[in-house]
Coordinates of C-alpha atoms in Angstrom, one line a residue:
Chain A
M1 CA 0.2 -0.1 -0.2
T2 CA 1.2 3.4 -0.7
A3 CA -0.4 6.8 -0.2
E4 CA -4.0 5.6 -0.9
R5 CA -6.8 6.2 1.5
P6 CA -6.6 3.8 4.4
I7 CA -9.1 0.9 4.1
G8 CA -12.3 1.4 6.1
E9 CA -15.2 -0.5 7.2
D10 CA -17.4 1.3 4.4
D11 CA -14.8 -0.1 1.8
L12 CA -15.2 -3.6 3.3
H13 CA -19.2 -3.4 3.1
A14 CA -18.8 -2.2 -0.4
Y15 CA -16.6 -4.6 -1.4
V16 CA -19.1 -7.4 -0.1
D17 CA -22.0 -5.5 -2.0
G18 CA -19.7 -5.5 -5.1
H19 CA -20.2 -1.4 -5.2
L20 CA -16.5 -0.5 -5.4
P21 CA -15.1 0.8 -8.6
P22 CA -12.1 -1.6 -9.9
E23 CA -9.0 0.2 -8.7
R24 CA -10.4 0.4 -5.2
R25 CA -11.6 -3.3 -5.0
A26 CA -7.9 -4.3 -6.0
A27 CA -6.9 -2.0 -2.8
V28 CA -9.3 -3.7 -0.8
E29 CA -8.4 -7.2 -2.4
A30 CA -4.8 -6.6 -1.4
Y31 CA -5.8 -5.6 2.0
L32 CA -7.6 -8.7 2.7
S33 CA -4.9 -11.0 1.1
S34 CA -2.7 -9.8 4.4
Q35 CA -5.2 -9.7 6.9
K36 CA -6.3 -12.7 8.0
D37 CA -9.2 -11.2 10.3
A38 CA -10.8 -8.8 8.0
A39 CA -10.8 -11.4 5.4
E40 CA -12.7 -13.7 7.5
Q41 CA -14.7 -11.2 8.5
V42 CA -15.8 -10.1 5.0
A43 CA -16.3 -14.1 3.7
A44 CA -18.7 -14.1 6.7
Y45 CA -20.8 -11.2 5.5
V46 CA -20.6 -12.5 1.8
Q47 CA -21.7 -16.2 3.1
H48 CA -24.4 -14.8 5.3
R49 CA -25.6 -12.4 2.5
D50 CA -26.1 -15.0 0.0
A51 CA -27.4 -17.6 2.5
L52 CA -30.2 -14.8 3.1
R53 CA -30.8 -14.3 -0.6
R54 CA -31.3 -17.9 -1.0
R55 CA -33.8 -18.4 1.8
L56 CA -36.0 -15.4 0.8
A57 CA -35.4 -16.0 -3.1
A58 CA -38.6 -18.6 -3.4
K59 CA -40.9 -15.7 -2.5
A60 CA -39.5 -13.4 -5.4
S61 CA -40.2 -16.3 -7.9
E62 CA -43.6 -17.1 -6.9
P63 CA -46.2 -16.0 -9.6
I64 CA -47.7 -12.7 -8.3
P65 CA -51.2 -13.0 -6.7
A66 CA -54.1 -11.9 -8.8
R67 CA -55.0 -9.2 -6.7
L68 CA -51.6 -7.4 -7.4
R69 CA -51.9 -7.2 -10.7
I70 CA -51.7 -3.3 -11.4
A71 CA -55.1 -3.7 -13.4
N72 CA -56.7 -5.3 -10.3
V73 CA -54.9 -3.0 -7.6
M74 CA -56.6 -0.2 -9.6
A75 CA -60.1 -1.9 -9.6
D76 CA -59.8 -2.9 -5.9
S77 CA -58.8 0.4 -4.6
R78 CA -59.2 0.9 -0.8
P79 CA -58.3 4.3 0.2
H80 CA -60.4 4.2 3.0
S81 CA -57.5 2.0 4.6
L82 CA -54.7 4.0 3.7
R83 CA -56.5 7.3 4.9
G84 CA -57.1 4.8 8.4
W85 CA -53.3 4.4 8.5
K86 CA -52.6 8.1 8.8
N87 CA -55.6 8.9 10.8
M88 CA -55.8 6.8 14.0
A89 CA -58.5 8.9 15.3
A90 CA -61.0 7.7 12.3
A91 CA -59.5 4.1 12.4
A92 CA -60.3 4.3 16.2
A93 CA -64.0 5.7 15.5
W94 CA -64.5 2.8 12.7
L95 CA -63.5 0.3 15.2
L96 CA -66.2 1.5 17.9
V97 CA -68.8 2.0 15.3
G98 CA -67.9 -1.6 13.8
S99 CA -68.6 -3.2 16.9
A100 CA -71.6 -1.3 18.0
I101 CA -73.5 -2.3 14.8
G102 CA -72.0 -5.4 14.3
A103 CA -73.8 -7.9 12.3
A104 CA -77.0 -6.3 12.3
G105 CA -75.9 -3.2 10.8
H106 CA -74.3 -5.3 8.0
A107 CA -76.9 -7.3 7.5
W108 CA -79.3 -4.0 7.1
I109 CA -76.7 -2.4 4.7
T110 CA -75.9 -5.1 2.4
S111 CA -79.6 -5.7 2.1
G112 CA -80.5 -2.3 1.7
T113 CA -78.4 -1.9 -0.9
T114 CA -79.0 -5.3 -3.2
P115 CA -82.0 -7.0 -3.7
A116 CA -82.0 -10.7 -2.6
Q117 CA -81.7 -12.8 -5.5
Q118 CA -82.7 -16.5 -5.8
P119 CA -79.0 -18.5 -5.7
Q120 CA -81.1 -21.0 -7.8
Q121 CA -82.0 -18.5 -10.5
V122 CA -78.8 -17.4 -10.5
A123 CA -77.5 -20.7 -11.1
Q124 CA -80.1 -21.2 -14.0
D125 CA -78.7 -18.1 -15.7
A126 CA -75.1 -19.5 -15.5
I127 CA -76.0 -22.6 -17.0
A128 CA -77.8 -20.9 -19.6
A129 CA -75.1 -18.8 -20.5
Y130 CA -72.7 -21.8 -20.2
L131 CA -74.6 -23.8 -22.7
T132 CA -75.0 -20.5 -24.9
Y133 CA -71.3 -20.1 -25.1
V134 CA -68.9 -23.2 -24.6
T135 CA -70.3 -24.6 -27.8
E136 CA -69.3 -21.5 -29.7
T137 CA -65.7 -22.0 -31.5
A138 CA -65.6 -18.8 -33.7
H139 CA -66.6 -16.4 -30.5
P140 CA -66.4 -18.0 -27.2
V141 CA -65.5 -14.9 -25.6
E142 CA -65.8 -11.2 -26.0
V143 CA -62.1 -10.2 -24.7
G144 CA -59.3 -13.1 -24.6
A145 CA -56.9 -14.1 -22.3
N146 CA -54.0 -12.7 -23.6
Q147 CA -55.6 -9.1 -22.6
E148 CA -56.5 -10.5 -19.2
A149 CA -55.6 -7.6 -17.1
H150 CA -58.2 -5.2 -19.0
L151 CA -61.1 -8.1 -19.2
V152 CA -60.7 -8.1 -15.4
Q153 CA -60.4 -4.4 -14.9
W154 CA -63.5 -4.0 -17.2
L155 CA -65.5 -6.7 -15.5
S156 CA -64.6 -5.0 -12.2
R157 CA -66.2 -1.7 -13.3
R158 CA -69.4 -3.2 -15.0
L159 CA -69.9 -5.2 -11.9
G160 CA -69.3 -2.6 -9.5
K161 CA -66.9 -4.8 -7.5
P162 CA -63.3 -6.0 -7.9
I163 CA -63.7 -9.3 -9.2
L164 CA -60.5 -11.5 -10.5
A165 CA -60.3 -14.3 -13.0
P166 CA -58.7 -17.1 -10.8
N167 CA -56.0 -19.2 -12.1
L168 CA -56.8 -22.8 -12.7
N169 CA -53.9 -24.1 -14.3
A170 CA -53.4 -26.6 -11.1
Q171 CA -56.6 -28.0 -11.9
G172 CA -55.4 -28.5 -15.6
F173 CA -57.8 -25.6 -17.2
H174 CA -56.1 -22.4 -18.6
L175 CA -58.5 -18.9 -18.8
I176 CA -59.4 -18.2 -22.5
G177 CA -61.4 -15.2 -21.7
G178 CA -64.6 -13.8 -20.6
R179 CA -67.5 -11.4 -21.5
L180 CA -70.0 -9.4 -20.0
L181 CA -73.8 -10.9 -19.8
P182 CA -77.3 -8.9 -18.9
A183 CA -78.8 -10.0 -15.7
E184 CA -81.6 -9.0 -13.5
A185 CA -80.5 -6.3 -11.5
S186 CA -76.5 -5.4 -12.7
P187 CA -74.7 -7.2 -15.2
A188 CA -72.8 -10.7 -14.8
A189 CA -69.1 -11.5 -15.7
L190 CA -68.4 -14.6 -17.4
F191 CA -65.0 -16.0 -17.4
M192 CA -64.5 -19.1 -19.6
Y193 CA -61.7 -21.9 -18.9
E194 CA -60.4 -24.8 -21.2
D195 CA -58.3 -27.9 -20.5
E196 CA -55.9 -29.6 -23.0
Q197 CA -58.7 -31.9 -24.2
G198 CA -60.7 -28.5 -25.1
K199 CA -63.0 -29.5 -22.5
R200 CA -64.6 -25.8 -21.1
L201 CA -65.7 -24.5 -17.8
T202 CA -67.4 -21.2 -17.0
L203 CA -67.1 -19.3 -14.2
Y204 CA -70.3 -17.0 -13.8
A205 CA -70.4 -13.9 -11.4
R206 CA -72.8 -11.2 -10.6
S207 CA -73.2 -8.7 -7.7
G208 CA -75.6 -9.5 -4.9
G209 CA -76.6 -12.2 -2.5
G210 CA -75.2 -10.6 0.8
E211 CA -71.8 -10.2 2.7
E212 CA -71.5 -13.6 4.5
P213 CA -70.2 -16.4 2.5
T214 CA -72.4 -19.5 1.8
A215 CA -72.2 -23.0 1.6
F216 CA -71.6 -24.6 -1.9
R217 CA -74.7 -25.5 -3.4
F218 CA -75.0 -28.1 -6.4
E219 CA -77.1 -28.3 -9.4
A220 CA -77.6 -30.2 -12.6
K221 CA -79.2 -30.0 -15.6
G222 CA -78.7 -32.8 -18.1
D223 CA -75.1 -33.9 -18.2
V224 CA -73.9 -30.1 -17.1
A225 CA -72.9 -29.7 -13.3
A226 CA -72.9 -26.5 -11.6
F227 CA -71.7 -25.3 -8.2
S228 CA -72.8 -21.9 -6.9
W229 CA -72.1 -19.7 -3.7
I230 CA -71.9 -16.2 -2.6
D231 CA -69.3 -14.6 -0.9
K232 CA -68.7 -10.7 -0.3
D233 CA -72.0 -9.9 -1.9
L234 CA -70.9 -11.9 -5.1
S235 CA -72.7 -14.7 -6.3
Y236 CA -70.5 -17.3 -8.4
V237 CA -71.2 -20.3 -10.4
I238 CA -68.9 -22.7 -11.5
T239 CA -70.3 -24.8 -14.6
G240 CA -69.0 -27.5 -16.6
R241 CA -69.7 -31.1 -18.0
T242 CA -67.7 -33.1 -15.0
D243 CA -68.3 -34.8 -12.2
R244 CA -69.4 -33.4 -9.2
A245 CA -66.1 -34.3 -7.2
T246 CA -63.8 -32.8 -10.0
L247 CA -66.1 -29.8 -10.1
L248 CA -66.3 -29.3 -6.4
T249 CA -62.4 -29.3 -6.4
I250 CA -62.5 -26.4 -8.6
A251 CA -65.3 -24.6 -6.8
E252 CA -63.3 -24.7 -3.3
A253 CA -60.0 -23.9 -5.4
I254 CA -61.9 -20.8 -6.9
Y255 CA -63.1 -19.8 -3.4
K256 CA -59.7 -20.1 -1.8
Q257 CA -58.7 -17.9 -4.5
M258 CA -61.3 -15.3 -3.9
E259 CA -60.5 -15.5 -0.5
T260 CA -57.0 -14.5 -0.5
R261 CA -58.3 -10.7 -1.5
A262 CA -58.4 -8.6 1.5
P263 CA -61.6 -8.1 2.8
I264 CA -63.0 -5.1 1.4
S265 CA -66.7 -4.8 3.0
K266 CA -65.8 -2.2 5.6
D267 CA -64.1 0.3 3.0
K268 CA -67.5 0.0 0.9
L269 CA -69.7 1.3 3.8
Chain B
M1 CA -52.3 2.5 -17.2
D2 CA -50.7 0.3 -19.2
E3 CA -47.0 2.3 -18.5
I4 CA -48.0 2.4 -14.6
A5 CA -48.1 -1.8 -15.2
A6 CA -45.4 -1.8 -17.3
L7 CA -43.0 0.1 -15.0
L8 CA -44.5 -1.2 -11.4
E9 CA -45.3 -5.2 -12.0
P10 CA -41.6 -5.9 -12.7
L11 CA -41.0 -4.6 -9.1
I12 CA -43.7 -6.5 -7.5
P13 CA -41.6 -9.7 -6.6
S14 CA -38.9 -7.9 -4.6
L15 CA -41.6 -5.8 -2.9
R16 CA -43.3 -9.0 -2.2
R17 CA -40.2 -10.5 -0.9
H18 CA -38.9 -7.8 1.1
A19 CA -42.7 -7.3 2.8
W20 CA -42.3 -11.1 3.9
A21 CA -39.0 -10.9 5.2
L22 CA -40.4 -7.9 7.4
L23 CA -43.7 -9.5 8.4
R24 CA -43.0 -13.5 7.6
D25 CA -47.1 -13.6 7.0
S26 CA -47.9 -14.2 3.3
E27 CA -51.2 -12.7 3.5
A28 CA -49.9 -9.7 5.7
A29 CA -47.3 -9.4 3.2
D30 CA -49.3 -9.3 0.3
D31 CA -51.7 -6.8 1.9
L32 CA -48.7 -4.6 2.7
V33 CA -47.7 -5.0 -1.0
Q34 CA -51.1 -4.2 -2.5
D35 CA -51.4 -0.8 -0.1
T36 CA -48.0 -0.1 -1.3
L37 CA -49.1 -0.3 -4.9
E38 CA -52.1 1.7 -4.3
R39 CA -50.3 4.4 -2.6
A40 CA -47.9 4.5 -5.7
I41 CA -50.7 4.5 -8.0
S42 CA -52.5 7.3 -6.2
R43 CA -49.4 9.3 -6.5
W44 CA -47.9 8.5 -9.6
H45 CA -48.1 11.8 -11.1
S46 CA -46.3 13.6 -8.4
R47 CA -43.4 11.3 -8.2
R48 CA -39.9 12.7 -8.5
R49 CA -38.9 11.4 -12.1
D50 CA -35.1 11.3 -11.2
G51 CA -35.2 9.8 -7.7
G52 CA -35.6 6.1 -9.1
L53 CA -38.9 4.2 -8.7
K54 CA -37.3 1.3 -6.9
A55 CA -36.1 3.5 -4.2
W56 CA -39.6 5.6 -4.1
L57 CA -41.8 2.0 -4.1
F58 CA -39.5 0.9 -1.0
A59 CA -40.1 4.2 0.7
I60 CA -43.6 4.1 0.3
Q61 CA -43.8 0.6 1.5
H62 CA -41.5 0.9 4.5
N63 CA -43.7 4.0 5.7
L64 CA -46.9 2.0 5.4
F65 CA -45.0 -1.0 7.1
V66 CA -43.6 1.6 10.0
D67 CA -47.2 2.9 10.4
R68 CA -48.9 -0.5 10.9
I69 CA -46.4 -1.1 13.5
R70 CA -47.0 2.1 15.2
Q71 CA -50.9 1.5 14.3
Q72 CA -50.8 -1.9 16.1
K73 CA -48.8 -0.4 19.0
R74 CA -51.7 2.0 19.6
R75 CA -54.3 -0.7 19.3
G76 CA -53.2 -2.3 22.4
I77 CA -51.7 -5.4 20.7
H78 CA -49.0 -6.6 22.8
V79 CA -45.9 -6.5 20.4
G80 CA -43.1 -6.7 23.0
T81 CA -40.1 -4.5 23.8
D82 CA -38.9 -4.6 20.0
A83 CA -42.1 -3.7 17.9
L84 CA -41.5 -6.4 15.5
S85 CA -40.8 -9.3 18.1
E86 CA -44.6 -10.7 17.8
L87 CA -44.4 -10.6 14.2
T88 CA -41.2 -12.3 12.9
I89 CA -41.4 -15.3 15.0
P90 CA -40.1 -17.4 12.2
Q91 CA -42.4 -20.0 10.8
P92 CA -40.5 -23.3 9.4
E93 CA -41.3 -24.6 6.1
Q94 CA -40.9 -27.7 4.8
E95 CA -38.5 -26.6 2.4
D96 CA -36.1 -25.4 5.1
H97 CA -33.0 -27.1 6.5
V98 CA -31.4 -26.2 9.4
G99 CA -28.4 -24.0 7.8
L100 CA -30.8 -21.9 6.2
Q101 CA -33.8 -21.6 9.0
D102 CA -30.5 -20.2 11.0
V103 CA -30.2 -17.1 8.7
L104 CA -33.6 -16.0 9.7
S105 CA -33.1 -16.4 13.0
A106 CA -30.1 -14.5 12.6
L107 CA -32.0 -11.7 10.9
D108 CA -34.7 -11.8 13.7
S109 CA -31.9 -10.9 16.2
L110 CA -31.4 -7.5 14.8
S111 CA -33.5 -4.4 15.1
E112 CA -36.1 -3.4 12.9
E113 CA -33.8 -0.7 11.7
Q114 CA -31.1 -2.9 10.9
R115 CA -32.9 -5.6 9.5
S116 CA -34.4 -3.1 7.0
V117 CA -31.0 -1.8 5.8
I118 CA -29.5 -5.6 5.4
L119 CA -32.6 -6.7 3.6
L120 CA -32.7 -3.1 1.2
I121 CA -29.0 -3.4 0.6
G122 CA -28.2 -7.2 0.8
V123 CA -31.4 -8.8 -0.9
E124 CA -32.8 -6.1 -2.9
D125 CA -29.9 -4.9 -4.2
L126 CA -30.5 -1.2 -3.5
S127 CA -27.3 1.2 -3.7
Y128 CA -26.4 2.8 -0.3
E129 CA -27.7 6.2 -1.6
E130 CA -31.1 4.4 -2.7
A131 CA -31.4 2.6 1.2
A132 CA -30.8 6.2 2.5
K133 CA -33.8 7.8 0.3
T134 CA -35.9 4.7 1.3
L135 CA -35.4 4.7 5.0
A136 CA -35.1 8.9 5.0
I137 CA -31.8 8.8 6.4
P138 CA -28.3 10.2 5.6
V139 CA -25.9 7.5 3.9
G140 CA -23.7 7.8 6.8
T141 CA -26.2 6.0 9.0
V142 CA -27.0 3.4 6.4
M143 CA -23.2 2.2 6.5
S144 CA -23.3 2.5 10.4
R145 CA -26.3 0.3 10.6
L146 CA -25.4 -2.1 7.6
S147 CA -22.1 -2.6 9.5
R148 CA -23.4 -3.1 13.1
A149 CA -26.4 -5.3 11.2
R150 CA -23.8 -7.6 9.6
E151 CA -21.4 -7.7 12.6
R152 CA -24.5 -8.8 14.9
M153 CA -25.4 -11.3 12.0
R154 CA -22.1 -12.8 12.3
R155 CA -21.8 -13.1 15.9
Y156 CA -25.2 -15.0 15.7
M157 CA -24.4 -17.5 13.3
E158 CA -20.9 -18.2 15.0
T159 CA -22.1 -18.6 18.5
G160 CA -25.6 -20.2 17.5
R161 CA -27.2 -18.6 20.2
T162 CA -30.6 -19.3 20.6
T163 CA -32.0 -16.8 22.8
V164 CA -32.0 -13.3 21.2
L165 CA -31.2 -10.2 22.9
R166 CA -33.4 -7.6 21.8
R167 CA -32.5 -3.9 22.0
V168 CA -34.8 -2.1 24.3
K169 CA -35.6 1.2 22.7

């Protein structure tokens, strides 16, 4: 070493992090080759940093959940929760109001804004939509899966509720797209899925039904099976020409994916 | 919207990893990321173009994280002498083997401030300047925290201490 700046801790960390210019890097390497303790220290830092990166790597390579897609985040904006963080007084007031009103208030509000619908009617409409569109080869969907973000945003806006297109890859089905359908009070959304053999499923969703999740309800028409349920004031129906057990597995997978969405009910009030 | 998505989505894996490393709960971590993205979108047009998108996003997430910790404290949930002790109990997962699990325990032995620095620099590859911007502290403070954090982690890894001494603020 000549008249160079003496090696500092900052140099050692910058060396570990690869932030040193080549000259300084060479100086640090020369220093480390003669300083056993510092060399061990640096080797340990590198080793621990790498171990930490490896340990956390899986999280960064996971597929991004649908609710974190920017289009879905925009559709599912929750400004109240953000304001609540800043303003504890408001948040505390909400908690008090929430616990005072409780479930009764909730029921009153939901029944006041959405007409009660017959679950059976919803399932019938969904099966009709399935029968109409699954046989379609030229135009099975209005918007294809290649524009999934746009599709989800559009349907969310028209339903007036954040909705997502569940990922059914694990069940062997991929999204081919979706469309908007007329329904009683507000429009309905229809997502269509297809498997390797070209077998199709539809997920029908429309606003209404109540906040509280219900059990799965089975419906059949000929060889077409459907499971319907209600969650967060959306009525869902999964329909397909498949056996009951398989369809139930798919319904459960969809329900689970919808549940991973953060609760939005209190912000709607 | 497409422009926003094109710029933000590539950074989501990093935000999720960072949030999970801080919270150790997948749901809570994704909630934090979702709030981060919402805030980023709502402030998109007022962001500084020169400051670097990554540091800006991590700064939003860091602030929301700190707010959340404070909020939980004020709500009266017991969070211990270190604000994070309740939140960072490592949860064993199938793919862990002993050596890897130790790294997370070592991470838990750090203060929240040290943990943020070591994660932003060592895992998320932020420069020292970006980390300083993210945490709103001078670069010199970043360096001293990094130095203390790495030394503490090394001691932990070498002694294999199981009882963690938490700094009382």
